[in-house]
Amino acid sequence: MGGWQDYVRKVVPYTPGEQPKRADIIKLNTNENPYPPAPGVEQALRAVEADALRRYPDPLVSDLVHAIAEFYRVEDAQVFVGVGSDDVLAMIFLTFFNGDKPIIFPDITYSFYDVWAQLFRIPYEQLPLDEDFKIREEDYIRPNGGVIFPNPNAPTGELMPLAQIERIIAANPDVIVVVDEAYIDFGGESALPLIDRYENLIVVQTFSKSRSMAGSRIGYAISNPKIIQYLNDVKYSFNSYTMDCVTIALGVAAVRDRAYLEETTEKIIRTREWTKGQLRELGFVFGDSKSNFIFARHPEISGTALFEALREAGIYVRHFSKPERINEYLRITVGTDEEMERFIAFLREYIA
């Protein structure tokens, strides 16, 4: 082979959840919302004129930025948007994690973090969660090149109290601290109230989970204007037109319907708590998830065997084989009441 391969940037890519083509399944493997987007989203989609597609979209994404700023009662200059929170987080890695010291994040967490670190040649260290899959606050009070963690954590669903988050931020004034809040609307307290107190804090959220728009790819960061300007400088150096005009219109419609957001998240929370009770009766072990999924294992059944049995029955959940600490666990997305009833019914029959 030619010598050109010596110059290839080689990484082990992130593995997304399976997107099966079968229609007759219960899909509980990618933490998608089981309910449709807000009604205004469909209306906005119908109002899109094909002629608009011949023009470039607004590079500033002004309408969506303003709608998000209004929702959270911040200034437009405090909001950065991207093509899903993955895009936003990648821009954060590229913009702020450029020191010689390693960035730090949990060993069991969103598995894109180490992929980005490797891709951008960022030194990193993964800090072990405790025996209950919780972050040890003291581990994050050390010299580092940046801090990032999800809250609630993924795939464990464990929520860190806001007071603990604030202590980590306060202990790291010289680096950027990123709180990845993809699941915060399902029962957690956001770190957003801290952004005016700490200039090194970035809070990242997404439309993919609580707003039922995983297919449109909208993510956003909220911080102070200086941080957001740095992010935009890198974004515009990479691609000025990262979000299309249709997605912008749909995102504006989604974020303006606060009542629908609250209604659907409350439904999912109720279903999650019911499912926890059922799993507990069946002998499953799990933490107190505050996300739209449950991370659970059965002490007497192989995680791999259960995953395969569910899949054979047309019920898709997520199984992680690495690291070893979690290879007996399944991550189970909370679906509709009917879907979770069928899921529990299968387990009852399988375990009997």
CSV table of C-alpha atoms in Angstrom, one decimal:
chain,number,residue,atom,x,y,z
A,1,MET,CA,0.0,0.0,0.0
A,2,GLY,CA,1.1,3.6,-0.6
A,3,GLY,CA,2.7,5.7,2.1
A,4,TRP,CA,-0.3,8.0,2.2
A,5,GLN,CA,-1.7,5.7,5.0
A,6,ASP,CA,1.0,7.1,7.3
A,7,TYR,CA,-0.9,10.4,7.3
A,8,VAL,CA,-4.4,9.1,8.0
A,9,ARG,CA,-6.0,10.3,11.2
A,10,LYS,CA,-7.1,6.9,12.7
A,11,VAL,CA,-9.7,6.8,15.4
A,12,VAL,CA,-12.1,4.2,16.8
A,13,PRO,CA,-15.5,5.8,15.9
A,14,TYR,CA,-18.5,6.1,18.2
A,15,THR,CA,-21.1,3.4,17.7
A,16,PRO,CA,-24.6,4.7,17.6
A,17,GLY,CA,-27.6,2.7,18.7
A,18,GLU,CA,-29.1,0.3,16.1
A,19,GLN,CA,-31.8,1.8,13.8
A,20,PRO,CA,-33.7,-1.3,12.7
A,21,LYS,CA,-35.7,-1.3,9.6
A,22,ARG,CA,-38.4,-3.6,10.9
A,23,ALA,CA,-41.8,-1.8,11.6
A,24,ASP,CA,-43.2,-4.4,14.0
A,25,ILE,CA,-40.8,-3.7,16.9
A,26,ILE,CA,-40.7,-1.9,20.3
A,27,LYS,CA,-37.8,0.4,20.0
A,28,LEU,CA,-36.3,1.1,23.4
A,29,ASN,CA,-32.6,1.4,22.4
A,30,THR,CA,-31.8,5.0,21.5
A,31,ASN,CA,-33.5,7.1,24.1
A,32,GLU,CA,-35.9,8.7,21.6
A,33,ASN,CA,-39.1,10.3,22.8
A,34,PRO,CA,-42.1,8.0,22.2
A,35,TYR,CA,-44.4,11.0,21.6
A,36,PRO,CA,-44.5,13.2,18.5
A,37,PRO,CA,-43.0,16.8,18.5
A,38,ALA,CA,-45.2,19.7,19.6
A,39,PRO,CA,-48.2,20.3,17.3
A,40,GLY,CA,-46.7,23.6,16.0
A,41,VAL,CA,-43.8,21.6,14.5
A,42,GLU,CA,-46.0,19.9,12.0
A,43,GLN,CA,-47.7,23.2,11.2
A,44,ALA,CA,-44.3,24.8,10.6
A,45,LEU,CA,-43.2,21.9,8.4
A,46,ARG,CA,-46.3,22.3,6.2
A,47,ALA,CA,-45.7,26.0,5.9
A,48,VAL,CA,-42.2,25.5,4.4
A,49,GLU,CA,-42.0,26.5,0.8
A,50,ALA,CA,-39.7,24.5,-1.5
A,51,ASP,CA,-38.5,27.8,-3.1
A,52,ALA,CA,-36.8,28.7,0.2
A,53,LEU,CA,-34.4,25.8,-0.3
A,54,ARG,CA,-32.6,27.5,-3.1
A,55,ARG,CA,-31.2,30.1,-0.8
A,56,TYR,CA,-28.6,29.6,1.9
A,57,PRO,CA,-30.0,29.6,5.5
A,58,ASP,CA,-29.3,32.3,8.0
A,59,PRO,CA,-25.8,31.5,9.2
A,60,LEU,CA,-26.5,33.2,12.6
A,61,VAL,CA,-29.6,31.0,13.1
A,62,SER,CA,-31.1,34.2,14.6
A,63,ASP,CA,-34.7,33.1,14.9
A,64,LEU,CA,-33.9,29.9,16.8
A,65,VAL,CA,-31.2,31.5,18.9
A,66,HIS,CA,-33.7,34.2,19.9
A,67,ALA,CA,-36.5,31.6,20.7
A,68,ILE,CA,-34.1,29.6,22.9
A,69,ALA,CA,-32.9,32.7,24.7
A,70,GLU,CA,-36.5,33.8,25.3
A,71,PHE,CA,-37.4,30.3,26.7
A,72,TYR,CA,-34.5,30.4,29.2
A,73,ARG,CA,-34.6,34.1,29.9
A,74,VAL,CA,-31.1,34.8,28.7
A,75,GLU,CA,-29.6,37.1,26.1
A,76,ASP,CA,-29.3,36.0,22.5
A,77,ALA,CA,-25.5,36.5,22.8
A,78,GLN,CA,-25.5,33.7,25.4
A,79,VAL,CA,-26.8,31.0,23.0
A,80,PHE,CA,-24.9,28.8,20.6
A,81,VAL,CA,-26.7,26.3,18.3
A,82,GLY,CA,-25.5,23.3,16.4
A,83,VAL,CA,-26.6,20.2,14.5
A,84,GLY,CA,-27.5,18.2,17.5
A,85,SER,CA,-25.7,18.4,20.9
A,86,ASP,CA,-23.0,16.2,19.4
A,87,ASP,CA,-22.0,19.0,17.0
A,88,VAL,CA,-22.1,21.5,19.9
A,89,LEU,CA,-19.9,19.3,22.1
A,90,ALA,CA,-17.5,18.7,19.3
A,91,MET,CA,-17.1,22.4,18.8
A,92,ILE,CA,-16.5,22.8,22.5
A,93,PHE,CA,-13.8,20.2,22.4
A,94,LEU,CA,-12.2,21.9,19.4
A,95,THR,CA,-12.4,25.4,20.8
A,96,PHE,CA,-11.5,25.0,24.5
A,97,PHE,CA,-9.7,21.8,25.2
A,98,ASN,CA,-6.3,22.8,23.8
A,99,GLY,CA,-4.0,22.6,26.8
A,100,ASP,CA,-1.2,20.1,27.7
A,101,LYS,CA,-3.0,18.8,30.8
A,102,PRO,CA,-5.7,16.0,30.3
A,103,ILE,CA,-9.3,16.8,30.2
A,104,ILE,CA,-11.3,14.7,32.7
A,105,PHE,CA,-14.6,12.9,32.5
A,106,PRO,CA,-16.1,9.7,34.0
A,107,ASP,CA,-15.1,6.2,32.8
A,108,ILE,CA,-18.7,5.2,32.4
A,109,THR,CA,-20.4,8.0,30.5
A,110,TYR,CA,-21.3,9.2,27.0
A,111,SER,CA,-18.9,7.3,24.8
A,112,PHE,CA,-18.4,10.1,22.3
A,113,TYR,CA,-16.2,12.0,24.8
A,114,ASP,CA,-13.1,9.8,24.3
A,115,VAL,CA,-13.8,9.6,20.6
A,116,TRP,CA,-13.6,13.4,20.2
A,117,ALA,CA,-10.5,13.5,22.5
A,118,GLN,CA,-8.7,11.0,20.3
A,119,LEU,CA,-9.9,12.7,17.1
A,120,PHE,CA,-8.7,16.2,18.1
A,121,ARG,CA,-5.5,14.8,19.8
A,122,ILE,CA,-6.6,16.0,23.2
A,123,PRO,CA,-5.0,14.3,26.3
A,124,TYR,CA,-7.7,12.9,28.5
A,125,GLU,CA,-8.2,10.9,31.7
A,126,GLN,CA,-11.3,8.8,32.6
A,127,LEU,CA,-12.1,8.9,36.3
A,128,PRO,CA,-13.9,5.8,37.7
A,129,LEU,CA,-17.4,6.2,39.0
A,130,ASP,CA,-18.0,4.8,42.5
A,131,GLU,CA,-19.6,1.5,43.2
A,132,ASP,CA,-23.1,3.1,42.8
A,133,PHE,CA,-22.2,4.6,39.5
A,134,LYS,CA,-21.9,8.1,40.9
A,135,ILE,CA,-19.3,10.7,40.2
A,136,ARG,CA,-16.9,11.3,43.1
A,137,GLU,CA,-16.7,15.0,43.5
A,138,GLU,CA,-13.2,14.9,45.0
A,139,ASP,CA,-11.8,13.3,41.8
A,140,TYR,CA,-12.5,16.4,39.9
A,141,ILE,CA,-10.6,18.7,42.1
A,142,ARG,CA,-7.1,18.3,40.5
A,143,PRO,CA,-5.0,19.9,37.8
A,144,ASN,CA,-6.7,19.3,34.4
A,145,GLY,CA,-7.2,20.8,31.0
A,146,GLY,CA,-11.1,20.8,31.2
A,147,VAL,CA,-14.0,19.0,32.7
A,148,ILE,CA,-17.0,17.5,31.1
A,149,PHE,CA,-19.8,15.2,32.4
A,150,PRO,CA,-23.4,14.5,31.6
A,151,ASN,CA,-26.1,15.2,34.3
A,152,PRO,CA,-28.0,13.0,34.5
A,153,ASN,CA,-25.1,10.7,33.5
A,154,ALA,CA,-25.5,8.4,30.5
A,155,PRO,CA,-25.9,5.5,30.4
A,156,THR,CA,-26.4,5.2,34.2
A,157,GLY,CA,-29.1,7.8,34.6
A,158,GLU,CA,-27.7,9.0,37.9
A,159,LEU,CA,-28.3,12.6,38.8
A,160,MET,CA,-25.7,14.8,40.5
A,161,PRO,CA,-27.1,17.4,42.9
A,162,LEU,CA,-26.6,21.0,41.8
A,163,ALA,CA,-24.6,21.9,44.9
A,164,GLN,CA,-22.0,19.2,44.0
A,165,ILE,CA,-21.8,20.5,40.5
A,166,GLU,CA,-21.2,24.0,41.7
A,167,ARG,CA,-18.3,22.8,43.9
A,168,ILE,CA,-16.7,21.1,40.9
A,169,ILE,CA,-17.1,24.3,38.8
A,170,ALA,CA,-15.8,26.5,41.6
A,171,ALA,CA,-12.7,24.2,42.1
A,172,ASN,CA,-11.8,24.6,38.4
A,173,PRO,CA,-11.8,28.3,37.7
A,174,ASP,CA,-8.9,28.1,35.1
A,175,VAL,CA,-10.5,25.6,32.8
A,176,ILE,CA,-13.9,25.2,31.0
A,177,VAL,CA,-16.4,23.0,32.8
A,178,VAL,CA,-19.1,21.5,30.5
A,179,VAL,CA,-22.4,20.1,32.0
A,180,ASP,CA,-24.0,18.0,29.3
A,181,GLU,CA,-27.8,18.1,30.1
A,182,ALA,CA,-29.3,16.0,27.4
A,183,TYR,CA,-31.7,14.4,29.9
A,184,ILE,CA,-32.2,17.2,32.4
A,185,ASP,CA,-35.9,17.8,31.6
A,186,PHE,CA,-36.8,14.3,33.0
A,187,GLY,CA,-36.5,15.2,36.6
A,188,GLY,CA,-33.2,17.1,37.2
A,189,GLU,CA,-32.2,20.5,38.3
A,190,SER,CA,-30.3,22.4,35.6
A,191,ALA,CA,-27.0,24.1,36.1
A,192,LEU,CA,-28.2,27.1,34.0
A,193,PRO,CA,-28.7,29.3,37.1
A,194,LEU,CA,-24.9,29.1,37.6
A,195,ILE,CA,-23.9,30.6,34.3
A,196,ASP,CA,-24.0,34.1,35.6
A,197,ARG,CA,-21.9,33.2,38.6
A,198,TYR,CA,-19.1,31.2,36.8
A,199,GLU,CA,-17.6,32.5,33.6
A,200,ASN,CA,-16.0,29.0,32.8
A,201,LEU,CA,-19.3,27.1,32.7
A,202,ILE,CA,-21.0,25.9,29.6
A,203,VAL,CA,-24.4,24.1,29.8
A,204,VAL,CA,-25.4,22.0,26.8
A,205,GLN,CA,-28.9,20.7,26.0
A,206,THR,CA,-30.7,19.1,23.0
A,207,PHE,CA,-34.0,18.9,21.2
A,208,SER,CA,-33.5,15.2,20.6
A,209,LYS,CA,-34.9,13.9,23.9
A,210,SER,CA,-37.6,16.0,25.7
A,211,ARG,CA,-38.6,17.9,22.6
A,212,SER,CA,-39.0,14.7,20.4
A,213,MET,CA,-36.8,16.0,17.6
A,214,ALA,CA,-33.9,13.6,17.3
A,215,GLY,CA,-34.5,13.4,13.5
A,216,SER,CA,-34.0,17.2,13.1
A,217,ARG,CA,-30.7,17.4,14.9
A,218,ILE,CA,-30.8,20.5,17.1
A,219,GLY,CA,-28.5,21.1,20.1
A,220,TYR,CA,-27.5,24.3,21.9
A,221,ALA,CA,-25.1,25.6,24.5
A,222,ILE,CA,-25.8,28.4,27.0
A,223,SER,CA,-23.0,30.4,28.6
A,224,ASN,CA,-21.6,33.9,28.8
A,225,PRO,CA,-21.3,36.0,25.6
A,226,LYS,CA,-17.4,35.7,25.5
A,227,ILE,CA,-17.6,31.9,25.5
A,228,ILE,CA,-20.4,31.9,22.8
A,229,GLN,CA,-18.3,34.2,20.6
A,230,TYR,CA,-15.3,31.9,20.8
A,231,LEU,CA,-17.6,29.0,19.8
A,232,ASN,CA,-19.0,30.9,16.9
A,233,ASP,CA,-15.6,31.9,15.7
A,234,VAL,CA,-14.6,28.3,15.4
A,235,LYS,CA,-18.0,27.3,13.9
A,236,TYR,CA,-17.7,29.9,11.2
A,237,SER,CA,-14.2,28.8,10.5
A,238,PHE,CA,-15.5,25.2,10.0
A,239,ASN,CA,-18.8,25.7,8.2
A,240,SER,CA,-20.9,28.8,8.2
A,241,TYR,CA,-24.2,27.1,7.2
A,242,THR,CA,-24.5,24.3,9.7
A,243,MET,CA,-28.3,24.4,10.1
A,244,ASP,CA,-30.8,24.3,7.3
A,245,CYS,CA,-33.8,26.6,7.1
A,246,VAL,CA,-36.4,23.8,7.6
A,247,THR,CA,-34.7,22.7,10.9
A,248,ILE,CA,-34.6,26.3,12.1
A,249,ALA,CA,-38.3,26.8,11.5
A,250,LEU,CA,-39.2,23.5,13.2
A,251,GLY,CA,-37.0,24.3,16.2
A,252,VAL,CA,-38.6,27.7,16.7
A,253,ALA,CA,-42.0,26.1,16.8
A,254,ALA,CA,-40.9,23.4,19.2
A,255,VAL,CA,-39.2,25.6,21.7
A,256,ARG,CA,-42.2,28.0,21.9
A,257,ASP,CA,-44.6,25.3,23.2
A,258,ARG,CA,-43.6,25.1,26.9
A,259,ALA,CA,-46.9,23.4,27.8
A,260,TYR,CA,-46.4,20.5,25.5
A,261,LEU,CA,-42.9,20.0,26.7
A,262,GLU,CA,-44.1,19.8,30.3
A,263,GLU,CA,-47.0,17.5,29.4
A,264,THR,CA,-44.9,14.9,27.5
A,265,THR,CA,-42.0,14.9,30.0
A,266,GLU,CA,-44.4,14.3,32.8
A,267,LYS,CA,-45.9,11.4,31.0
A,268,ILE,CA,-42.5,9.8,30.5
A,269,ILE,CA,-41.6,10.4,34.2
A,270,ARG,CA,-44.8,8.7,35.3
A,271,THR,CA,-44.2,5.7,32.9
A,272,ARG,CA,-40.5,5.5,34.1
A,273,GLU,CA,-41.5,5.3,37.7
A,274,TRP,CA,-44.1,2.6,37.0
A,275,THR,CA,-41.6,0.6,35.0
A,276,LYS,CA,-39.1,0.9,37.9
A,277,GLY,CA,-41.7,-0.7,40.2
A,278,GLN,CA,-42.3,-3.5,37.8
A,279,LEU,CA,-38.6,-4.2,37.3
A,280,ARG,CA,-38.0,-4.2,41.0
A,281,GLU,CA,-40.7,-6.8,41.5
A,282,LEU,CA,-39.0,-9.0,38.9
A,283,GLY,CA,-35.7,-8.8,40.8
A,284,PHE,CA,-33.8,-6.3,38.6
A,285,VAL,CA,-31.2,-4.0,40.1
A,286,PHE,CA,-30.8,-0.4,39.1
A,287,GLY,CA,-30.2,3.1,40.3
A,288,ASP,CA,-32.7,5.9,40.7
A,289,SER,CA,-32.7,7.1,37.1
A,290,LYS,CA,-33.8,10.7,36.4
A,291,SER,CA,-33.5,10.4,32.7
A,292,ASN,CA,-35.8,8.9,30.0
A,293,PHE,CA,-34.2,5.5,30.4
A,294,ILE,CA,-33.4,2.9,33.1
A,295,PHE,CA,-30.0,1.2,33.4
A,296,ALA,CA,-30.7,-2.2,34.9
A,297,ARG,CA,-29.4,-5.7,35.4
A,298,HIS,CA,-30.8,-9.0,36.7
A,299,PRO,CA,-28.6,-10.8,39.2
A,300,GLU,CA,-29.5,-14.2,37.8
A,301,ILE,CA,-29.7,-13.5,34.1
A,302,SER,CA,-26.9,-12.7,31.6
A,303,GLY,CA,-27.2,-9.3,30.2
A,304,THR,CA,-26.2,-10.6,26.8
A,305,ALA,CA,-28.7,-13.4,26.9
A,306,LEU,CA,-31.5,-11.1,27.9
A,307,PHE,CA,-30.6,-8.6,25.2
A,308,GLU,CA,-30.7,-11.2,22.6
A,309,ALA,CA,-34.0,-12.7,23.8
A,310,LEU,CA,-35.6,-9.3,23.8
A,311,ARG,CA,-34.3,-8.6,20.3
A,312,GLU,CA,-35.6,-11.9,19.0
A,313,ALA,CA,-39.0,-10.9,20.4
A,314,GLY,CA,-38.8,-7.5,18.6
A,315,ILE,CA,-38.0,-5.5,21.6
A,316,TYR,CA,-34.8,-3.5,21.1
A,317,VAL,CA,-32.8,-2.2,24.1
A,318,ARG,CA,-29.1,-1.1,24.4
A,319,HIS,CA,-26.4,-3.4,25.6
A,320,PHE,CA,-22.8,-2.2,26.3
A,321,SER,CA,-20.1,-4.8,26.4
A,322,LYS,CA,-17.4,-2.4,27.6
A,323,PRO,CA,-16.3,-1.6,30.2
A,324,GLU,CA,-16.7,-4.9,32.0
A,325,ARG,CA,-18.4,-3.2,35.0
A,326,ILE,CA,-21.5,-2.7,32.9
A,327,ASN,CA,-21.6,-5.7,30.6
A,328,GLU,CA,-24.5,-7.2,32.6
A,329,TYR,CA,-26.6,-4.1,32.3
A,330,LEU,CA,-29.2,-3.1,29.7
A,331,ARG,CA,-30.2,0.5,29.0
A,332,ILE,CA,-33.9,0.6,28.5
A,333,THR,CA,-35.5,3.7,27.0
A,334,VAL,CA,-38.9,4.6,28.5
A,335,GLY,CA,-41.6,4.2,25.8
A,336,THR,CA,-45.3,4.7,25.9
A,337,ASP,CA,-47.4,2.9,28.6
A,338,GLU,CA,-48.4,0.3,26.1
A,339,GLU,CA,-44.8,-0.4,25.0
A,340,MET,CA,-43.6,-0.7,28.6
A,341,GLU,CA,-46.5,-3.0,29.5
A,342,ARG,CA,-45.5,-5.3,26.6
A,343,PHE,CA,-41.9,-5.1,27.6
A,344,ILE,CA,-42.7,-6.1,31.2
A,345,ALA,CA,-45.1,-8.8,30.0
A,346,PHE,CA,-42.2,-10.4,28.0
A,347,LEU,CA,-39.9,-10.2,31.0
A,348,ARG,CA,-42.4,-11.9,33.3
A,349,GLU,CA,-42.8,-14.8,30.8
A,350,TYR,CA,-39.0,-15.0,30.2
A,351,ILE,CA,-38.1,-15.0,33.9
A,352,ALA,CA,-40.8,-17.4,35.0
